[in-house]
Amino acid sequence: HDALMRVIETSTHYARMEHDLREQNDAMQQFNRVLAHDLRAPISRMNSFIDMVREAIRNNRLDQADEYMAYAKQAADISLEMITTLSSYAKTGVDTQFGIVDMNTLMSDIRMTFGDVIKEGNVQLRIQGNLPAIYGSRSLVYQVFCNLVANAMKYNRSARPEIDIRVEKDSGTHVLFAVSDNGVGIPANRQEDIFERSVRLNMMGDEGLGLGLASCRRAVERHHGRIWCEDNPGKPGSVFYIFLPKTRDGMAEDAIIH
């Protein structure tokens, strides 16, 4: 009997180890792919500013060159922060860079990151002022909102895409953010599926959405938060809700969203 129990315990132990290794490997591959995807916007922005620096120097506008170089460095800093944080998280599932995140400066970085796309695509990106700070990983929260803004612009047939980022509710311990758009929308029966890693919705003839949103959910859940999607009330498009803690203690609380 004892020998049989030892065999069962050993088998269970190895099965658990195999499951954990497979899950960690899947997470690493997923986040490496997402990392490459999310880095495109800040690196593209950096390239644009470098071109503007060269043009300013050729025309002896050194003050402008210095200003553009500062913007390029800002984009580079964002990229480096994402690489460091997400690579570590992909390998270990742990991000130690948690603290108070100023959501106003984070939104300024997002607006800067998508500056060229917003201008060229005639996009109206409205961000509520005086957003409350949250507690978490700045890089992961940045990644979540970047993905939502990028999808809102990409999956949109409107001549003037509209994206609104606002606070839906502030309970004191948690904040419920909303990101709404006037895009193509997501069928009600797929609004949960889109957060699954293996789901790739065909929208406007272009497959996508699944990987980035699966990554968003993983990042939000790392904060003990929630993310979900609903129809945009009375309008075309969708609303994504992101529920995040404002304090370290808020991460430990089993909060209820009303």
Short mmCIF file of C-alpha atoms in Angstrom, two decimals:
data_model
loop_
_atom_site.label_atom_id
_atom_site.label_comp_id
_atom_site.label_asym_id
_atom_site.label_seq_id
_atom_site.Cartn_x
_atom_site.Cartn_y
_atom_site.Cartn_z
CA HIS A 1 0.00 0.00 0.00
CA ASP A 2 2.81 2.43 0.94
CA ALA A 3 4.69 1.64 -2.27
CA LEU A 4 1.56 2.31 -4.33
CA MET A 5 1.02 5.65 -2.59
CA ARG A 6 4.62 6.67 -3.28
CA VAL A 7 4.19 5.82 -6.98
CA ILE A 8 0.98 7.86 -7.12
CA GLU A 9 2.60 10.82 -5.34
CA THR A 10 5.64 10.69 -7.64
CA SER A 11 3.47 10.51 -10.74
CA THR A 12 1.34 13.43 -9.52
CA HIS A 13 4.48 15.47 -8.75
CA TYR A 14 5.96 14.93 -12.22
CA ALA A 15 2.63 15.61 -13.92
CA ARG A 16 2.39 18.92 -12.03
CA MET A 17 5.97 19.81 -12.99
CA GLU A 18 5.26 19.03 -16.65
CA HIS A 19 2.12 21.16 -16.55
CA ASP A 20 3.94 24.10 -14.93
CA LEU A 21 6.81 23.91 -17.44
CA ARG A 22 4.41 23.79 -20.38
CA GLU A 23 2.42 26.73 -19.00
CA GLN A 24 5.57 28.78 -18.41
CA ASN A 25 6.86 27.99 -21.90
CA ASP A 26 3.54 29.02 -23.46
CA ALA A 27 3.61 32.26 -21.48
CA MET A 28 7.16 33.02 -22.55
CA GLN A 29 6.41 32.43 -26.23
CA GLN A 30 3.24 34.50 -26.04
CA PHE A 31 4.85 37.46 -24.32
CA ASN A 32 7.84 37.43 -26.66
CA ARG A 33 5.44 37.70 -29.61
CA VAL A 34 3.45 40.44 -27.88
CA LEU A 35 6.66 42.25 -26.95
CA ALA A 36 7.68 42.41 -30.61
CA HIS A 37 4.17 43.61 -31.57
CA ASP A 38 3.92 46.32 -28.91
CA LEU A 39 7.38 47.70 -29.57
CA ARG A 40 6.52 48.70 -33.12
CA ALA A 41 4.68 51.90 -32.14
CA PRO A 42 7.35 53.52 -29.90
CA ILE A 43 10.19 52.46 -32.22
CA SER A 44 8.34 53.83 -35.26
CA ARG A 45 7.80 57.06 -33.35
CA MET A 46 11.48 57.17 -32.44
CA ASN A 47 12.46 56.79 -36.11
CA SER A 48 10.15 59.66 -37.07
CA PHE A 49 11.72 61.98 -34.48
CA ILE A 50 15.24 61.01 -35.58
CA ASP A 51 14.34 61.95 -39.17
CA MET A 52 13.00 65.27 -37.86
CA VAL A 53 16.25 65.84 -35.93
CA ARG A 54 18.31 65.30 -39.08
CA GLU A 55 16.10 67.68 -41.04
CA ALA A 56 16.34 70.35 -38.33
CA ILE A 57 20.15 70.06 -38.19
CA ARG A 58 20.39 70.39 -42.00
CA ASN A 59 18.40 73.62 -41.73
CA ASN A 60 20.44 74.85 -38.75
CA ARG A 61 17.40 74.78 -36.43
CA LEU A 62 19.29 73.47 -33.41
CA ASP A 63 16.60 74.32 -30.85
CA GLN A 64 14.09 72.20 -32.75
CA ALA A 65 16.64 69.42 -33.13
CA ASP A 66 17.13 69.36 -29.36
CA GLU A 67 13.36 69.21 -28.79
CA TYR A 68 12.89 66.34 -31.26
CA MET A 69 15.83 64.47 -29.71
CA ALA A 70 14.14 64.69 -26.30
CA TYR A 71 10.98 63.12 -27.79
CA ALA A 72 13.06 60.37 -29.42
CA LYS A 73 14.71 59.61 -26.08
CA GLN A 74 11.28 59.44 -24.43
CA ALA A 75 10.17 56.83 -26.99
CA ALA A 76 13.42 54.92 -26.44
CA ASP A 77 12.90 54.94 -22.66
CA ILE A 78 9.39 53.53 -23.09
CA SER A 79 10.74 50.75 -25.33
CA LEU A 80 13.52 49.82 -22.90
CA GLU A 81 11.10 49.76 -19.96
CA MET A 82 8.76 47.45 -21.87
CA ILE A 83 11.59 45.10 -22.85
CA THR A 84 12.89 44.84 -19.29
CA THR A 85 9.52 44.36 -17.61
CA LEU A 86 7.80 42.10 -20.11
CA SER A 87 10.82 39.88 -20.73
CA SER A 88 11.15 39.30 -17.00
CA TYR A 89 7.43 38.63 -16.70
CA ALA A 90 7.47 36.19 -19.62
CA LYS A 91 10.24 34.16 -18.01
CA THR A 92 9.11 34.15 -14.40
CA GLY A 93 5.49 35.32 -14.31
CA VAL A 94 6.65 37.94 -11.78
CA ASP A 95 7.02 41.69 -12.20
CA THR A 96 8.73 43.36 -9.24
CA GLN A 97 8.35 46.89 -10.64
CA PHE A 98 5.07 47.62 -8.87
CA GLY A 99 4.32 51.03 -7.44
CA ILE A 100 2.14 54.11 -7.85
CA VAL A 101 1.46 54.78 -11.55
CA ASP A 102 0.63 58.32 -12.67
CA MET A 103 -2.05 57.65 -15.27
CA ASN A 104 -1.88 61.19 -16.64
CA THR A 105 1.78 60.90 -17.69
CA LEU A 106 1.11 57.37 -18.93
CA MET A 107 -1.66 58.68 -21.20
CA SER A 108 0.67 61.44 -22.43
CA ASP A 109 3.15 58.74 -23.40
CA ILE A 110 0.43 56.84 -25.27
CA ARG A 111 -0.62 59.98 -27.15
CA MET A 112 3.03 60.60 -28.06
CA THR A 113 3.54 56.97 -29.12
CA PHE A 114 0.63 57.06 -31.58
CA GLY A 115 1.17 60.69 -32.63
CA ASP A 116 1.86 59.98 -36.31
CA VAL A 117 -0.94 57.42 -36.62
CA ILE A 118 -3.43 59.77 -34.97
CA LYS A 119 -2.53 62.60 -37.34
CA GLU A 120 -2.44 60.52 -40.51
CA GLY A 121 -5.62 58.61 -39.68
CA ASN A 122 -7.63 61.68 -38.61
CA VAL A 123 -8.18 60.00 -35.22
CA GLN A 124 -9.84 61.84 -32.36
CA LEU A 125 -8.30 60.50 -29.14
CA ARG A 126 -10.03 62.03 -26.13
CA ILE A 127 -8.53 61.38 -22.71
CA GLN A 128 -10.21 62.55 -19.52
CA GLY A 129 -8.09 64.98 -17.52
CA ASN A 130 -6.93 64.47 -13.94
CA LEU A 131 -7.02 60.69 -13.99
CA PRO A 132 -6.46 59.02 -10.61
CA ALA A 133 -3.22 57.16 -10.02
CA ILE A 134 -3.27 53.37 -9.71
CA TYR A 135 -0.99 50.82 -8.05
CA GLY A 136 0.74 48.41 -10.39
CA SER A 137 3.32 47.88 -13.09
CA ARG A 138 3.61 50.92 -15.34
CA SER A 139 4.87 48.85 -18.29
CA LEU A 140 2.07 46.30 -18.08
CA VAL A 141 -0.63 48.98 -17.71
CA TYR A 142 0.92 50.92 -20.60
CA GLN A 143 0.83 47.74 -22.69
CA VAL A 144 -2.86 47.20 -21.92
CA PHE A 145 -3.96 50.69 -22.95
CA CYS A 146 -1.66 50.71 -25.99
CA ASN A 147 -3.24 47.49 -27.24
CA LEU A 148 -6.75 48.85 -26.76
CA VAL A 149 -5.98 52.14 -28.53
CA ALA A 150 -4.19 50.35 -31.38
CA ASN A 151 -7.12 47.95 -31.90
CA ALA A 152 -9.63 50.82 -31.76
CA MET A 153 -7.78 52.56 -34.60
CA LYS A 154 -7.10 49.44 -36.64
CA TYR A 155 -10.61 47.98 -36.62
CA ASN A 156 -12.47 51.12 -37.61
CA ARG A 157 -14.19 52.03 -40.89
CA SER A 158 -15.11 55.57 -39.85
CA ALA A 159 -13.64 58.53 -41.72
CA ARG A 160 -12.92 59.99 -38.27
CA PRO A 161 -12.16 57.26 -35.72
CA GLU A 162 -13.08 58.29 -32.18
CA ILE A 163 -11.53 56.85 -29.01
CA ASP A 164 -12.48 57.94 -25.50
CA ILE A 165 -10.56 57.03 -22.35
CA ARG A 166 -12.27 57.94 -19.10
CA VAL A 167 -12.93 56.91 -15.51
CA GLU A 168 -16.24 55.13 -15.19
CA LYS A 169 -16.05 54.69 -11.41
CA ASP A 170 -13.61 55.52 -8.60
CA SER A 171 -14.39 53.68 -5.37
CA GLY A 172 -11.41 55.02 -3.45
CA THR A 173 -9.62 51.66 -3.44
CA HIS A 174 -10.13 50.77 -7.13
CA VAL A 175 -10.69 52.54 -10.45
CA LEU A 176 -12.83 51.36 -13.33
CA PHE A 177 -11.49 52.78 -16.61
CA ALA A 178 -13.42 52.69 -19.88
CA VAL A 179 -11.98 52.77 -23.40
CA SER A 180 -14.71 53.24 -26.00
CA ASP A 181 -14.56 53.56 -29.79
CA ASN A 182 -16.77 53.94 -32.85
CA GLY A 183 -15.24 50.97 -34.65
CA VAL A 184 -16.67 47.82 -36.16
CA GLY A 185 -17.65 46.39 -32.78
CA ILE A 186 -17.47 42.81 -31.52
CA PRO A 187 -20.41 40.37 -31.66
CA ALA A 188 -21.97 39.83 -28.24
CA ASN A 189 -21.30 36.08 -28.41
CA ARG A 190 -17.57 36.71 -28.95
CA GLN A 191 -16.96 39.38 -26.32
CA GLU A 192 -15.46 36.85 -23.92
CA ASP A 193 -13.74 34.68 -26.54
CA ILE A 194 -11.53 37.56 -27.70
CA PHE A 195 -9.48 37.29 -24.49
CA GLU A 196 -8.55 33.67 -25.20
CA ARG A 197 -5.03 33.19 -26.54
CA SER A 198 -6.09 30.85 -29.35
CA VAL A 199 -8.98 32.98 -30.67
CA ARG A 200 -8.35 35.11 -33.76
CA LEU A 201 -11.43 37.01 -34.88
CA ASN A 202 -11.73 37.95 -38.55
CA MET A 203 -12.54 41.64 -38.52
CA MET A 204 -12.64 43.78 -41.67
CA GLY A 205 -10.93 40.94 -43.52
CA ASP A 206 -7.91 41.10 -41.24
CA GLU A 207 -7.22 38.42 -38.68
CA GLY A 208 -6.00 39.64 -35.36
CA LEU A 209 -7.03 40.87 -31.93
CA GLY A 210 -6.70 37.58 -30.04
CA LEU A 211 -3.05 37.58 -28.99
CA GLY A 212 -2.94 41.18 -27.82
CA LEU A 213 -6.14 40.94 -25.76
CA ALA A 214 -5.08 37.63 -24.18
CA SER A 215 -1.94 39.46 -23.09
CA CYS A 216 -4.04 42.36 -21.77
CA ARG A 217 -6.11 40.05 -19.60
CA ARG A 218 -3.00 38.36 -18.24
CA ALA A 219 -1.48 41.76 -17.38
CA VAL A 220 -4.67 43.02 -15.69
CA GLU A 221 -5.10 39.80 -13.70
CA ARG A 222 -1.51 40.22 -12.49
CA HIS A 223 -2.92 43.30 -10.71
CA HIS A 224 -5.84 41.24 -9.32
CA GLY A 225 -8.04 43.28 -11.63
CA ARG A 226 -10.52 42.59 -14.41
CA ILE A 227 -10.95 43.48 -18.08
CA TRP A 228 -14.01 42.85 -20.21
CA CYS A 229 -15.81 44.10 -23.30
CA GLU A 230 -19.36 45.34 -23.96
CA ASP A 231 -21.25 47.06 -26.76
CA ASN A 232 -20.94 50.85 -26.91
CA PRO A 233 -24.39 51.96 -25.61
CA GLY A 234 -26.43 53.60 -28.36
CA LYS A 235 -23.42 53.90 -30.66
CA PRO A 236 -21.35 51.73 -32.99
CA GLY A 237 -18.21 50.17 -31.59
CA SER A 238 -17.19 48.65 -28.28
CA VAL A 239 -16.30 49.61 -24.72
CA PHE A 240 -13.47 47.90 -22.86
CA TYR A 241 -13.58 48.17 -19.07
CA ILE A 242 -10.39 47.88 -17.02
CA PHE A 243 -10.69 47.49 -13.24
CA LEU A 244 -7.45 48.25 -11.36
CA PRO A 245 -6.38 48.86 -7.72
CA LYS A 246 -5.32 52.27 -6.44
CA THR A 247 -3.20 50.94 -3.58
CA ARG A 248 -1.13 47.90 -2.70
CA ASP A 249 -3.81 46.92 -0.18
CA GLY A 250 -6.38 47.20 -2.97
CA MET A 251 -4.61 44.36 -4.81
CA ALA A 252 -5.28 42.09 -1.83
CA GLU A 253 -8.94 43.02 -1.50
CA ASP A 254 -11.66 40.96 -3.12
CA ALA A 255 -13.40 44.01 -4.58
CA ILE A 256 -16.84 43.93 -6.17
CA ILE A 257 -17.68 46.03 -9.21
CA HIS A 258 -21.04 47.77 -9.05
#
